[in-house]
Coordinates of C-alpha atoms in Angstrom, one line a residue:
M152 CA 0.0 0.0 0.0
F153 CA 1.4 3.4 -1.0
T154 CA 1.8 5.7 2.0
P155 CA 2.4 9.4 1.2
L156 CA 5.1 11.3 3.2
V157 CA 2.8 14.2 3.9
I158 CA -1.0 14.4 3.9
I159 CA -2.2 17.4 1.8
N160 CA -5.7 18.5 1.1
R161 CA -6.0 18.3 -2.7
T162 CA -9.1 20.6 -2.9
L163 CA -8.4 23.2 -5.5
T164 CA -8.6 26.3 -3.3
T165 CA -6.9 29.5 -4.4
A166 CA -7.2 33.1 -3.3
A167 CA -9.5 35.3 -5.3
R168 CA -7.3 37.2 -7.6
C169 CA -7.1 38.6 -11.1
K170 CA -6.5 35.6 -13.4
R171 CA -5.0 37.1 -16.5
R172 CA -3.3 34.4 -18.6
V173 CA 0.5 34.7 -18.9
V174 CA 2.6 33.2 -21.7
V175 CA 6.3 33.0 -22.6
T176 CA 7.2 34.8 -25.8
G177 CA 11.0 35.1 -25.7
M178 CA 14.0 33.4 -24.3
G179 CA 17.8 33.9 -24.2
I180 CA 20.6 31.7 -22.9
V181 CA 24.3 31.9 -22.1
C182 CA 25.4 28.7 -20.4
P183 CA 28.0 25.9 -20.4
L184 CA 26.2 24.2 -23.2
G185 CA 26.5 27.2 -25.5
I186 CA 25.4 30.7 -26.3
G187 CA 21.9 31.0 -27.7
V188 CA 18.8 29.0 -26.9
Q189 CA 19.0 26.7 -29.9
N190 CA 22.7 26.0 -29.5
A191 CA 22.2 25.0 -25.8
W192 CA 19.0 23.1 -26.5
Q193 CA 20.5 21.0 -29.3
A194 CA 23.5 20.2 -27.3
L195 CA 21.3 19.1 -24.4
I196 CA 19.0 16.8 -26.3
N197 CA 21.9 15.3 -28.2
S198 CA 23.4 14.3 -24.8
K199 CA 26.4 16.7 -25.0
S200 CA 28.1 17.9 -21.8
G201 CA 29.3 21.4 -21.3
I202 CA 31.3 20.6 -18.2
T203 CA 35.1 21.0 -18.4
K204 CA 38.0 20.9 -16.0
L205 CA 39.1 24.2 -14.4
T206 CA 42.7 24.9 -15.2
N207 CA 43.1 28.7 -14.8
P208 CA 42.2 30.8 -11.7
E209 CA 40.9 33.6 -13.9
Y210 CA 37.5 32.9 -15.5
D211 CA 35.5 34.8 -18.0
K212 CA 32.3 36.3 -16.8
L213 CA 29.1 35.5 -18.6
P214 CA 27.1 38.7 -18.7
C215 CA 23.4 38.7 -18.2
K216 CA 23.0 41.3 -21.0
V217 CA 23.8 38.8 -23.7
A218 CA 20.9 36.5 -22.7
T219 CA 18.6 39.6 -22.3
E220 CA 19.4 40.8 -25.8
E221 CA 18.6 37.4 -27.2
A222 CA 15.4 37.1 -25.3
L223 CA 14.1 40.5 -26.4
N224 CA 15.0 39.9 -30.0
D225 CA 13.3 36.5 -29.8
A226 CA 10.2 38.1 -28.4
N227 CA 10.4 41.0 -30.9
W228 CA 9.8 43.3 -28.1
K229 CA 11.9 46.4 -27.7
P230 CA 9.4 49.1 -26.7
N231 CA 10.1 52.6 -28.0
N232 CA 7.0 54.6 -26.9
E233 CA 6.6 55.7 -23.2
T234 CA 3.4 53.7 -22.7
D235 CA 5.0 50.4 -23.6
K236 CA 8.1 51.2 -21.6
R237 CA 6.0 51.8 -18.5
D238 CA 4.2 48.5 -19.1
T239 CA 7.4 46.4 -19.2
G240 CA 9.2 45.4 -16.1
V241 CA 12.3 43.5 -15.0
A242 CA 12.7 40.7 -12.4
V243 CA 16.3 39.4 -12.5
G244 CA 18.3 38.1 -9.6
I245 CA 21.7 36.6 -8.7
G246 CA 22.6 34.0 -6.1
M247 CA 26.0 35.3 -5.0
I248 CA 28.0 38.4 -5.3
D249 CA 31.6 38.4 -6.8
L250 CA 33.7 37.2 -3.8
I251 CA 36.9 38.0 -5.6
D252 CA 35.8 41.6 -6.1
V253 CA 35.2 41.9 -2.3
C254 CA 38.6 40.4 -1.4
T255 CA 40.4 42.5 -4.0
T256 CA 38.7 45.7 -2.9
Y257 CA 39.6 45.0 0.8
E258 CA 43.2 44.6 -0.2
A259 CA 43.1 47.9 -2.1
L260 CA 41.7 49.6 1.0
K261 CA 44.8 48.7 2.9
K262 CA 46.8 50.8 0.4
G263 CA 44.5 53.8 0.9
Y264 CA 40.9 55.0 0.9
N265 CA 41.2 56.4 -2.6
K266 CA 42.0 52.9 -3.9
V267 CA 38.4 51.8 -3.3
S268 CA 36.4 52.1 -6.5
P269 CA 33.3 54.3 -6.3
Y270 CA 31.5 51.6 -8.3
F271 CA 32.3 48.9 -5.7
V272 CA 29.0 49.1 -3.9
P273 CA 26.8 49.1 -7.1
R274 CA 28.9 46.1 -8.3
I275 CA 28.0 43.9 -5.3
L276 CA 24.3 44.8 -4.9
T277 CA 22.2 41.9 -6.0
N278 CA 19.6 44.1 -7.7
M279 CA 22.0 45.7 -10.2
A280 CA 21.5 43.1 -13.0
A281 CA 17.8 44.1 -13.0
G282 CA 18.7 47.8 -12.7
Q283 CA 21.2 47.7 -15.6
I284 CA 18.6 46.0 -17.8
S285 CA 15.9 48.5 -16.9
I286 CA 18.3 51.4 -17.6
K287 CA 19.7 50.0 -20.9
Y288 CA 16.2 49.5 -22.4
G289 CA 14.3 52.3 -20.6
L290 CA 11.9 49.9 -18.9
R291 CA 9.8 51.6 -16.2
G292 CA 7.6 48.8 -15.1
P293 CA 8.3 46.9 -11.9
N294 CA 12.1 46.8 -11.2
H295 CA 12.5 43.7 -9.0
S296 CA 15.3 41.5 -7.8
V297 CA 15.3 38.1 -6.1
S298 CA 18.2 36.5 -4.2
T299 CA 17.2 33.2 -2.8
A300 CA 20.3 31.1 -3.3
C301 CA 19.7 28.3 -5.9
A302 CA 16.0 29.1 -6.1
T303 CA 16.7 32.6 -7.3
G304 CA 15.9 32.1 -11.0
A305 CA 12.7 30.2 -10.4
H306 CA 11.5 32.8 -7.9
A307 CA 12.2 35.6 -10.4
I308 CA 10.0 33.9 -13.0
G309 CA 7.3 33.2 -10.5
D310 CA 7.2 36.8 -9.2
A311 CA 7.2 38.2 -12.7
F312 CA 4.3 35.9 -13.5
R313 CA 2.3 37.2 -10.6
F314 CA 3.0 40.8 -11.5
I315 CA 1.5 40.2 -15.0
R316 CA -1.4 38.1 -13.8
G317 CA -2.3 40.6 -11.1
G318 CA -2.5 43.4 -13.6
E319 CA 0.5 45.4 -12.6
T320 CA 2.2 45.2 -16.0
S321 CA 1.8 43.4 -19.3
V322 CA 5.4 42.3 -20.0
M323 CA 8.2 41.2 -17.7
I324 CA 11.9 40.4 -18.5
C325 CA 12.8 37.8 -15.9
G326 CA 15.4 35.2 -14.9
G327 CA 18.8 35.1 -13.2
A328 CA 22.5 35.3 -13.8
E329 CA 25.5 33.8 -12.0
A330 CA 29.3 34.2 -12.5
C331 CA 30.3 32.5 -9.3
I332 CA 33.4 30.4 -10.2
S333 CA 36.6 31.4 -8.4
P334 CA 39.1 29.6 -6.3
L335 CA 37.5 31.1 -3.1
A336 CA 34.0 30.0 -4.1
I337 CA 35.2 26.5 -5.0
A338 CA 37.1 26.2 -1.7
A339 CA 34.1 27.4 0.3
F340 CA 31.7 24.9 -1.3
C341 CA 34.2 22.2 -0.9
R342 CA 34.4 23.0 2.8
L343 CA 30.6 22.5 2.8
R344 CA 31.3 19.1 1.2
A345 CA 28.8 20.1 -1.5
L346 CA 31.0 19.7 -4.7
S347 CA 31.9 16.6 -6.6
T348 CA 35.6 15.6 -6.1
N349 CA 35.7 12.0 -7.3
K350 CA 35.8 12.8 -11.1
N351 CA 38.3 15.6 -11.4
D352 CA 40.0 13.9 -14.3
F353 CA 36.7 13.1 -16.0
P354 CA 34.7 16.3 -15.6
Y355 CA 32.0 15.3 -18.0
E356 CA 31.1 12.4 -15.7
A357 CA 31.1 14.4 -12.4
S358 CA 27.5 15.7 -12.4
R359 CA 25.3 12.6 -12.2
P360 CA 21.9 13.4 -10.8
F361 CA 20.1 10.4 -9.2
D362 CA 23.0 8.0 -9.9
K363 CA 24.2 6.0 -6.9
D364 CA 27.8 7.2 -7.5
R365 CA 27.0 10.9 -7.2
D366 CA 29.2 12.7 -4.8
G367 CA 28.2 16.4 -5.1
F368 CA 27.4 19.1 -7.6
V369 CA 29.5 20.8 -10.3
M370 CA 29.4 24.6 -10.4
G371 CA 28.4 26.3 -13.6
E372 CA 28.0 29.9 -14.7
G373 CA 25.7 31.6 -17.1
A374 CA 22.3 33.4 -17.5
A375 CA 18.9 32.7 -18.9
I376 CA 16.2 35.3 -19.5
L377 CA 12.6 34.9 -20.3
V378 CA 10.0 37.3 -21.7
L379 CA 6.6 36.8 -20.0
E380 CA 3.6 38.5 -21.5
E381 CA -0.1 38.9 -20.8
L382 CA -1.9 36.7 -23.3
N383 CA -4.0 39.3 -25.0
H384 CA -1.0 41.6 -25.3
A385 CA 0.9 38.8 -27.0
L386 CA -2.0 37.9 -29.3
E387 CA -2.6 41.5 -30.4
R388 CA 1.0 41.9 -31.7
K389 CA 1.0 38.3 -33.1
A390 CA 3.9 37.2 -30.9
N391 CA 5.3 33.7 -31.0
I392 CA 4.1 31.8 -27.9
Y393 CA 6.3 29.0 -26.5
A394 CA 4.2 27.9 -23.6
E395 CA 1.8 29.2 -20.9
V396 CA 2.7 29.8 -17.2
L397 CA 0.0 28.2 -15.2
G398 CA 1.1 28.4 -11.5
Y399 CA 3.7 29.2 -9.0
G400 CA 4.3 27.7 -5.5
L401 CA 6.7 28.7 -2.7
S402 CA 7.5 27.1 0.6
G403 CA 10.1 26.9 3.4
D404 CA 11.6 23.8 4.9
A405 CA 12.1 25.4 8.3
T406 CA 14.7 22.7 9.0
H407 CA 18.4 23.4 8.3
L408 CA 20.7 26.0 6.7
T409 CA 21.9 23.7 3.9
A410 CA 20.1 20.4 4.0
P411 CA 16.6 19.8 2.8
S412 CA 13.9 18.6 5.0
E413 CA 14.3 14.8 5.3
D414 CA 10.7 14.0 4.7
G415 CA 10.5 16.3 1.7
T416 CA 7.8 18.4 3.2
G417 CA 9.1 21.7 1.7
A418 CA 9.3 20.3 -1.8
I419 CA 5.9 18.7 -1.5
L420 CA 4.3 22.0 -0.3
A421 CA 5.9 24.0 -3.2
M422 CA 4.7 21.5 -5.8
D423 CA 1.2 21.4 -4.2
R424 CA 0.9 25.1 -4.1
A425 CA 2.0 25.5 -7.7
V426 CA -0.6 22.9 -8.9
K427 CA -3.4 24.5 -6.8
D428 CA -2.4 27.9 -8.1
A429 CA -2.6 26.5 -11.7
G430 CA -6.1 25.2 -11.0
I431 CA -5.2 21.7 -12.3
E432 CA -5.0 18.1 -11.0
T433 CA -1.8 16.2 -10.5
V434 CA -2.9 13.7 -13.2
E435 CA -2.4 16.4 -15.8
I436 CA 1.4 16.5 -15.1
T437 CA 3.5 14.1 -17.0
F438 CA 7.0 15.7 -16.8
I439 CA 9.0 17.2 -13.9
N440 CA 12.3 19.0 -14.4
A441 CA 13.9 18.3 -11.0
H442 CA 16.2 20.5 -9.0
A443 CA 18.4 17.4 -8.5
T444 CA 22.0 18.8 -8.2
S445 CA 23.8 15.4 -7.9
T446 CA 24.2 15.5 -4.1
P447 CA 23.8 12.3 -2.2
L448 CA 21.2 13.6 0.1
G449 CA 19.1 16.1 -2.0
D450 CA 18.4 13.9 -5.0
G451 CA 16.9 11.1 -3.1
I452 CA 14.8 13.3 -0.9
E453 CA 13.4 15.1 -4.0
L454 CA 12.5 11.8 -5.7
K455 CA 10.6 10.6 -2.6
A456 CA 8.8 14.0 -2.4
I457 CA 7.8 13.8 -6.0
E458 CA 6.5 10.2 -5.7
S459 CA 4.7 11.1 -2.5
F460 CA 3.0 14.1 -4.1
M461 CA 2.1 12.3 -7.3
G462 CA 0.9 9.1 -5.6
Q463 CA -0.5 6.5 -7.9
H464 CA 0.0 8.8 -10.9
S465 CA 3.8 8.5 -10.4
K466 CA 4.0 5.7 -13.0
N467 CA 2.9 8.2 -15.6
V468 CA 5.4 10.9 -14.7
T469 CA 8.9 11.2 -16.2
V470 CA 11.6 13.0 -14.1
S471 CA 14.8 14.5 -15.5
S472 CA 17.6 16.8 -14.3
T473 CA 19.6 18.6 -17.0
K474 CA 22.3 19.4 -14.5
G475 CA 24.1 16.3 -15.7
A476 CA 24.9 18.3 -18.8
H477 CA 25.6 21.8 -17.6
G478 CA 26.2 21.5 -13.8
H479 CA 24.6 23.7 -11.2
L480 CA 24.3 27.4 -12.1
L481 CA 23.2 28.3 -8.5
G482 CA 21.1 31.5 -8.8
A483 CA 20.7 30.9 -12.6
A484 CA 19.7 27.2 -12.3
G485 CA 16.0 27.5 -12.0
N486 CA 15.6 29.9 -14.9
L487 CA 17.9 28.0 -17.3
E488 CA 16.1 24.8 -16.5
A489 CA 12.8 26.5 -16.9
V490 CA 13.8 27.4 -20.5
F491 CA 14.6 23.7 -21.1
T492 CA 11.3 22.7 -19.6
I493 CA 9.5 25.1 -21.9
L494 CA 11.3 23.8 -25.0
A495 CA 10.5 20.3 -23.9
I496 CA 6.8 21.3 -23.9
K497 CA 7.1 23.0 -27.3
E498 CA 9.0 20.2 -29.0
S499 CA 7.5 17.1 -27.2
V500 CA 10.9 16.0 -26.1
I501 CA 12.1 15.2 -22.6
P502 CA 15.8 16.1 -22.2
P503 CA 18.1 13.4 -20.8
T504 CA 19.8 13.1 -17.4
L505 CA 23.4 12.5 -18.2
N506 CA 25.5 10.0 -16.3
L507 CA 22.5 8.3 -14.8
H508 CA 23.5 4.6 -14.9
N509 CA 22.4 3.2 -11.6
L510 CA 19.4 4.6 -9.9
D511 CA 19.7 4.2 -6.1
T512 CA 16.1 4.8 -5.2
E513 CA 13.2 2.4 -5.5
T514 CA 10.5 4.3 -7.3
S515 CA 7.7 3.9 -9.8
L516 CA 8.7 7.2 -11.5
N517 CA 10.1 7.2 -15.0
F518 CA 13.4 8.7 -16.2
A519 CA 15.3 9.6 -19.3
P520 CA 18.8 8.3 -18.6
N521 CA 21.6 9.6 -21.0
I522 CA 19.4 10.0 -24.1
K523 CA 16.3 12.2 -24.8
K524 CA 12.8 10.7 -24.6
N525 CA 9.7 11.4 -26.7
W526 CA 7.1 13.1 -24.6
N527 CA 4.0 11.1 -25.5
T528 CA 0.7 12.1 -24.0
T529 CA -2.9 12.1 -25.1
S530 CA -3.6 15.5 -23.5
R531 CA -1.8 18.8 -23.4
R532 CA 1.8 18.7 -22.1
V533 CA 2.1 20.0 -18.5
A534 CA 5.3 20.1 -16.5
L535 CA 6.6 21.2 -13.1
K536 CA 10.0 22.8 -12.6
N537 CA 11.4 22.5 -9.1
A538 CA 14.1 24.8 -7.6
F539 CA 15.4 24.7 -4.0
G540 CA 18.0 26.8 -2.2
F541 CA 20.1 27.0 1.0
G542 CA 18.1 28.3 3.9
G543 CA 15.2 25.9 3.0
T544 CA 13.7 28.1 0.3
N545 CA 11.7 26.3 -2.3
A546 CA 10.0 27.3 -5.6
C547 CA 7.9 25.3 -8.1
L548 CA 6.7 26.6 -11.5
C549 CA 3.9 25.0 -13.6
F550 CA 4.2 25.3 -17.4
A551 CA 1.8 24.0 -20.0
Q552 CA 1.4 23.7 -23.8
Y553 CA -0.5 26.8 -24.9
N554 CA -4.0 26.1 -26.1
E555 CA -6.3 28.8 -27.3

């Protein structure tokens, strides 16, 4: 007999609110798999890995502005008149500030007050990516920034979704960026025993979500930006629609600084709230893009949480983690993987989980180990995207195939 981890009332009860429909009309990517949405997507579904060995202490930064420009071009939305600029907002976050910049500036201070750059404070503020985008394109809608560790990108998308649905604006540029790789950051995460160290000579094998030989995550850098738009606004200008955003759920583990709740309560609550917010039943969901970072503890707990939430429907659900191909982008993870989830919906293809050879959890859930899988369903394609962060912060997004 199947016993759920947490008992949840499945009655679809949501707060009364404006329910304007929200769709995705543009996307942009800079990530380990490539620059540009199609380059990264084709590499992913063809089972390519973007993970390489670090050999130099100086690493190129991957600017958010590249992904933003692609997303706006993709959406064909660069407003020129004041009304449209006021009706377009930004919600972009980062997970971590540049640690090397802080250390370097402190050393400069020892040489004299005037050695400290007047731009130091703006450089380390987490809202400056959103601010720079707003300034560059003259966007005067909501200017919002999220910093919730590895859930940052998903929270940014969810908040943007709510701004549009609630009637505050018609268009939002949203997502996250991360340029976190430095010797100090690597050392700090190693001290947390969070990073993979067993495959240093075989980096493409190091990130292995759900596999029994996983030993930690691989850090990645990049940015992914989405353009969300109110449906009628998109239809009026004949915009290309990738998918619809149906729901958004948040929760807190209230358990530990770095470890997820052992019973998966936080993940279950986030998924449940996203599904209720979407106004759908769990049986409509057939794909879940997991947070699964390749850590021994987290991956197993997430799978148990998913199976507990899905119940008897688990046998009809496929779970995948694309982090096997691109590593963990921290604050830019949820948004990058949201783009891949949306493309999976658009193209009826479930991306693979690389390096998954031996599943160490007994489950009735389905997987796509090492190669892509056709997404076959008799109804519209509906997916969840999970994202969890240190401090016990959780987010879940619900995306669906757009139907008129």
